[in-house]
XYZ file of N, CA and C in Angstrom:
420
model
N -10.353 -6.959 -17.760
C -8.973 -6.282 -17.091
C -7.815 -6.030 -17.749
N -6.950 -4.334 -17.109
C -5.548 -4.234 -16.726
C -4.823 -5.072 -16.625
N -3.808 -5.459 -18.095
C -2.883 -6.507 -17.669
C -1.481 -5.213 -17.745
N -0.902 -5.719 -16.605
C 0.682 -5.395 -16.447
C 0.902 -5.624 -17.912
N 1.672 -3.862 -18.121
C 2.941 -4.489 -19.131
C 4.414 -4.066 -18.376
N 5.121 -4.767 -18.393
C 6.195 -4.400 -17.585
C 7.524 -3.088 -19.526
N 8.107 -3.009 -18.919
C 9.088 -1.461 -18.975
C 7.997 -0.753 -20.406
N 6.633 -0.829 -20.305
C 6.122 -0.014 -21.050
C 5.531 0.168 -21.795
N 6.075 -1.400 -22.521
C 5.810 -1.844 -23.924
C 4.324 -2.450 -24.386
N 4.438 -2.104 -25.885
C 2.851 -1.894 -25.976
C 2.415 -3.497 -26.286
N 3.487 -4.512 -27.265
C 3.542 -5.754 -26.220
C 2.298 -6.828 -25.308
N 0.989 -7.411 -25.930
C -0.002 -7.795 -25.109
C 0.599 -9.153 -24.104
N 1.429 -8.819 -23.153
C 1.744 -10.492 -22.789
C 1.306 -10.799 -21.237
N 0.679 -12.324 -22.088
C -0.501 -12.177 -21.236
C 0.094 -14.276 -21.317
N -0.322 -14.299 -20.082
C -0.148 -16.357 -20.238
C -0.932 -16.158 -19.151
N -2.160 -17.085 -19.123
C -2.994 -17.433 -19.030
C -2.679 -18.911 -17.567
N -2.848 -18.785 -16.445
C -2.467 -19.581 -15.611
C -3.929 -20.357 -14.609
N -5.550 -19.098 -15.262
C -6.441 -19.649 -14.843
C -6.516 -21.010 -15.132
N -6.616 -21.781 -16.057
C -6.947 -23.456 -16.269
C -5.910 -24.206 -15.778
N -4.533 -23.721 -15.466
C -3.243 -24.337 -14.853
C -2.676 -24.951 -14.052
N -2.173 -26.032 -13.674
C -1.705 -27.113 -12.416
C -1.248 -24.771 -11.381
N -0.556 -24.594 -12.444
C 0.192 -23.106 -11.510
C -0.722 -21.741 -11.138
N -1.745 -21.705 -11.964
C -2.789 -21.425 -11.154
C -2.833 -22.038 -10.323
N -3.183 -22.489 -9.253
C -3.929 -23.487 -8.575
C -2.794 -23.592 -7.937
N -2.248 -24.026 -7.988
C -1.592 -23.936 -6.866
C -0.415 -23.267 -5.994
N -1.151 -21.495 -6.641
C -0.696 -20.307 -6.227
C -2.187 -19.325 -5.665
N -2.854 -20.389 -6.396
C -4.322 -20.684 -4.860
C -4.608 -21.062 -3.915
N -3.289 -22.084 -3.762
C -4.374 -22.721 -2.750
C -2.790 -22.385 -1.628
N -1.247 -21.976 -2.488
C -0.644 -21.407 -0.998
C -0.271 -20.455 -0.798
N -1.678 -19.455 -1.083
C -2.302 -17.706 -0.686
C -3.038 -18.644 0.270
N -3.895 -19.798 -0.069
C -5.360 -19.824 0.540
C -4.154 -20.527 2.677
N -2.959 -21.378 1.784
C -2.218 -21.948 3.419
C -1.402 -20.987 3.936
N -0.741 -20.121 3.057
C 0.121 -18.758 3.989
C -1.222 -18.404 4.973
N -2.742 -17.950 3.707
C -2.952 -16.824 4.865
C -3.751 -17.663 5.755
N -4.404 -18.906 6.061
C -4.764 -19.672 7.381
C -3.350 -20.313 8.773
N -2.508 -19.833 7.941
C -1.173 -19.325 8.926
C -1.052 -17.791 9.003
N -1.187 -16.736 9.209
C -1.662 -16.647 9.567
C -2.427 -15.865 10.416
N -3.982 -15.755 10.047
C -4.927 -16.290 10.821
C -5.179 -17.948 11.894
N -4.383 -18.144 12.314
C -3.209 -18.824 13.253
C -2.497 -18.216 13.860
N -1.791 -16.933 14.124
C -0.732 -16.782 15.088
C -1.285 -17.116 15.904
N -2.061 -16.819 17.202
C -1.988 -16.836 17.928
C -2.103 -18.514 18.623
N -1.716 -18.563 17.997
C -1.848 -20.804 17.781
C -0.054 -20.926 17.850
N 0.001 -20.466 16.643
C 1.107 -21.130 16.053
C 2.439 -20.586 16.483
N 2.218 -19.162 16.850
C 3.277 -17.916 17.510
C 4.328 -18.156 16.041
N 3.735 -18.239 15.418
C 4.815 -17.571 14.371
C 3.999 -15.814 13.999
N 4.942 -15.044 13.625
C 4.946 -13.979 12.720
C 4.172 -13.685 11.619
N 3.227 -12.948 11.050
C 1.770 -12.767 10.299
C 3.293 -12.313 9.141
N 3.858 -12.402 8.794
C 4.924 -12.042 7.970
C 5.721 -12.626 7.512
N 5.923 -14.004 7.933
C 6.385 -14.938 7.890
C 6.154 -15.617 6.873
N 5.213 -16.573 6.950
C 3.732 -17.206 5.541
C 3.500 -16.578 4.427
N 3.659 -15.087 5.026
C 3.745 -14.487 3.671
C 3.953 -14.099 2.769
N 5.793 -14.060 3.675
C 6.542 -13.504 2.705
C 7.688 -14.560 1.832
N 7.082 -16.517 3.370
C 6.983 -17.353 2.324
C 6.044 -17.855 1.021
N 4.908 -17.884 0.643
C 4.264 -17.685 -0.405
C 3.826 -16.857 -1.176
N 3.918 -15.664 -1.308
C 4.791 -14.724 -1.946
C 6.289 -15.446 -2.760
N 6.670 -15.640 -2.040
C 8.364 -15.904 -3.275
C 7.501 -17.182 -3.577
N 7.373 -18.355 -3.315
C 6.919 -19.709 -4.094
C 5.866 -19.328 -4.963
N 5.115 -18.139 -4.939
C 3.939 -17.774 -5.822
C 5.070 -17.483 -6.952
N 5.861 -16.341 -7.105
C 6.930 -15.686 -8.111
C 7.867 -16.696 -8.606
N 8.001 -17.591 -7.920
C 9.107 -18.700 -8.441
C 8.290 -19.484 -9.612
N 7.387 -20.031 -9.146
C 5.834 -20.720 -10.220
C 5.235 -19.808 -10.436
N 5.458 -18.452 -10.781
C 5.262 -17.419 -11.710
C 5.403 -17.757 -13.330
N 7.416 -17.523 -12.188
C 8.629 -16.723 -13.235
C 9.056 -18.523 -13.810
N 9.028 -19.704 -13.253
C 9.299 -20.592 -14.039
C 8.228 -20.823 -15.068
N 7.000 -20.213 -15.455
C 5.883 -20.869 -16.630
C 5.634 -19.636 -17.204
N 6.218 -18.134 -16.491
C 7.624 -17.263 -17.717
C 8.207 -18.070 -18.685
N 9.228 -18.473 -18.222
C 10.458 -18.703 -18.619
C 9.915 -19.630 -19.790
N 9.034 -20.620 -19.170
C 8.193 -21.976 -20.185
C 8.259 -21.242 -21.559
N 7.341 -20.467 -21.090
C 6.832 -19.445 -22.078
C 7.078 -18.959 -23.098
N 9.007 -19.176 -23.040
C 9.631 -18.089 -23.516
C 9.681 -16.568 -23.298
N 8.815 -16.167 -22.264
C 8.970 -15.069 -21.426
C 9.066 -15.167 -19.794
N 11.098 -14.950 -20.166
C 12.008 -15.132 -19.260
C 12.033 -12.902 -18.682
N 12.580 -12.269 -19.820
C 12.399 -10.889 -19.329
C 11.511 -10.712 -18.832
N 9.691 -10.698 -19.383
C 8.811 -10.487 -18.900
C 8.675 -10.801 -18.071
N 9.319 -11.717 -17.300
C 8.913 -12.383 -16.167
C 10.050 -11.211 -14.990
N 11.680 -11.133 -15.553
C 11.904 -10.331 -15.016
C 12.429 -9.460 -14.943
N 11.300 -8.349 -15.220
C 10.720 -7.507 -15.836
C 9.933 -6.981 -14.495
N 8.756 -7.747 -14.549
C 8.608 -7.358 -13.887
C 8.435 -7.892 -11.866
N 9.655 -8.603 -11.595
C 10.049 -8.898 -11.098
C 10.454 -7.610 -9.800
N 11.779 -6.568 -11.581
C 12.581 -6.038 -11.001
C 11.495 -4.887 -10.274
N 10.286 -4.092 -11.173
C 9.730 -4.057 -11.047
C 8.655 -3.548 -9.726
N 8.612 -4.792 -8.857
C 7.603 -4.438 -7.907
C 8.468 -4.611 -6.466
N 10.576 -5.460 -6.501
C 11.245 -5.396 -5.893
C 11.651 -3.303 -5.854
N 10.980 -2.800 -7.099
C 11.711 -1.388 -6.430
C 10.124 -0.861 -5.676
N 9.091 -0.726 -6.154
C 7.967 -0.535 -5.273
C 7.993 -1.187 -4.210
N 8.325 -1.749 -3.778
C 8.227 -2.562 -2.422
C 9.687 -2.203 -1.234
N 10.854 -1.803 -2.377
C 11.990 -1.132 -1.797
C 11.242 0.126 -1.045
N 11.082 1.082 -2.222
C 10.298 2.460 -2.013
C 8.882 2.222 -0.736
N 8.252 1.748 -0.627
C 7.377 1.251 0.674
C 8.114 0.825 2.235
N 9.469 0.041 1.247
C 9.170 0.267 3.019
C 11.102 0.986 2.884
N 10.814 1.738 2.481
C 12.120 2.601 3.127
C 11.447 3.796 3.700
N 10.583 3.840 3.295
C 9.476 4.585 3.233
C 8.528 4.751 4.776
N 8.050 3.200 5.280
C 7.856 2.726 6.604
C 8.721 3.033 7.684
N 10.168 2.726 7.183
C 11.093 2.694 7.807
C 12.132 3.837 8.185
N 11.840 5.385 7.451
C 11.927 6.182 8.102
C 10.594 7.028 8.965
N 9.264 6.692 8.530
C 7.995 7.421 9.566
C 8.334 6.656 10.850
N 8.667 5.086 11.059
C 8.555 4.704 12.257
C 9.893 5.322 12.674
N 10.464 5.372 11.939
C 11.656 5.702 13.060
C 12.067 7.190 13.980
N 11.017 8.105 12.950
C 10.146 9.577 12.882
C 9.859 9.387 14.447
N 8.089 8.485 13.643
C 7.537 8.314 15.857
C 8.044 7.843 16.923
N 9.427 6.522 16.561
C 10.042 6.614 18.116
C 10.776 7.360 18.307
N 11.194 8.423 17.360
C 12.227 9.192 18.277
C 11.867 10.846 18.967
N 10.029 10.415 18.206
C 9.697 11.368 18.695
C 8.784 11.025 20.346
N 7.829 9.665 20.438
C 7.700 9.171 20.982
C 8.461 8.596 22.402
N 10.159 8.095 21.705
C 11.400 8.725 23.425
C 11.301 9.840 23.594
N 11.438 11.180 22.364
C 11.737 11.748 23.530
C 10.264 13.301 24.030
N 8.495 12.636 23.914
C 7.544 12.854 24.742
C 7.267 13.274 24.104
N 7.025 13.805 23.209
C 6.712 14.377 22.189
C 4.919 14.656 21.694
N 4.326 13.697 22.252
C 2.960 13.193 21.888
C 2.549 13.374 23.074
N 3.992 12.892 24.208
C 2.523 13.399 25.989
C 2.771 14.715 25.676
N 3.648 15.618 25.305
C 3.449 16.755 25.094
C 2.374 17.733 25.681
N 2.096 16.938 23.902
C 0.920 17.621 22.252
C -0.461 16.884 23.127
N -0.803 16.285 23.727
C -1.832 15.582 24.386
C -2.167 16.702 25.597
N -1.470 16.342 25.993
C -1.562 17.046 27.238
C -2.081 19.413 27.274
N -0.373 19.313 26.391
C -1.213 21.054 25.891
C -3.023 20.782 25.444
N -3.361 19.687 24.528
C -4.045 20.030 23.820
C -5.344 19.857 25.399
N -5.351 19.293 26.439
C -5.945 18.564 27.005
C -6.221 19.707 27.452
N -5.210 20.070 28.070
C -4.957 21.720 29.026
C -5.522 22.718 27.754
N -6.218 22.669 27.058
C -6.669 23.888 26.675
C -7.888 23.812 25.998
N -8.748 22.865 26.538
C -9.904 22.250 26.393
C -10.398 21.640 25.307
N -9.679 21.045 25.104
C -9.737 20.124 23.617
C -10.286 18.783 24.423
N -11.733 18.736 24.166
C -12.288 16.704 24.324
C -11.588 15.749 23.861
N -11.746 14.569 24.347
C -11.556 13.513 23.293
C -12.357 13.615 21.811
N -12.967 13.724 22.159
C -13.688 14.235 20.682
C -13.602 14.513 19.395
N -12.988 16.000 20.365
C -12.340 16.860 19.262
C -10.764 17.186 19.068
N -10.534 16.400 20.367
C -9.121 15.359 20.004
C -9.211 14.367 18.898
N -10.082 13.988 18.296
C -9.573 12.644 17.018
C -10.015 13.897 16.245
N -11.233 14.960 16.429
C -11.378 15.224 14.960
C -10.330 16.092 14.534
N -9.410 17.404 15.433
C -8.687 17.599 15.018
C -7.144 16.651 14.537
N -7.113 15.241 15.044
C -5.898 15.027 14.741
C -6.346 14.503 13.092
N -7.350 13.882 12.922
C -7.760 13.695 11.819
C -7.533 14.558 10.065
N -8.288 15.597 11.187
C -8.380 16.658 9.333
C -6.383 17.037 9.446
N -5.814 16.781 10.703
C -4.387 16.809 10.052
C -3.766 15.580 9.585
N -4.062 14.798 9.716
C -3.765 13.420 8.663
C -4.408 14.042 7.873
N -5.424 14.045 7.165
C -5.528 14.174 6.161
C -5.309 14.771 5.274
N -4.617 16.061 5.489
C -3.470 16.968 5.265
C -2.333 17.097 5.247
N -1.514 16.527 5.632
C -0.514 15.789 5.776
C -0.073 14.501 5.412
N -1.304 14.009 4.968
C -1.261 12.428 4.117
C -0.855 12.478 3.304
N -1.029 13.502 2.015
C -0.258 13.484 0.143
C 1.333 13.670 0.331
N 2.157 14.864 2.120
C 2.980 15.292 1.668
C 4.134 14.238 2.175
């Protein structure tokens, strides 16, 4: 299994937590968080809240273990790396949702659907057309 190397360093940084209490605690916290996601309908708790809490606790446990092993810099670099990736994804999704909401508000999708149906596109054909368009636009 490949290991993430912070900052592209060639040193092999690995703290094995598979048989450590921290590894077991991380798995238990993940399972509890996932159980809260599954019971969303009964708890009225949004899925994101238990997952963010669980991931924060797991990252804290991992950070403490890395700091205790003298690898605090590696934990810091890992958190920075993943935080930047999360921020990039968050900003992309925020922008995409803003565009979709603006187009929905201006009824662009309704106009497009009625134009396509008016020009003889069946729902099956609409499915394939939108799938093909999405396939080619997704890398952009």
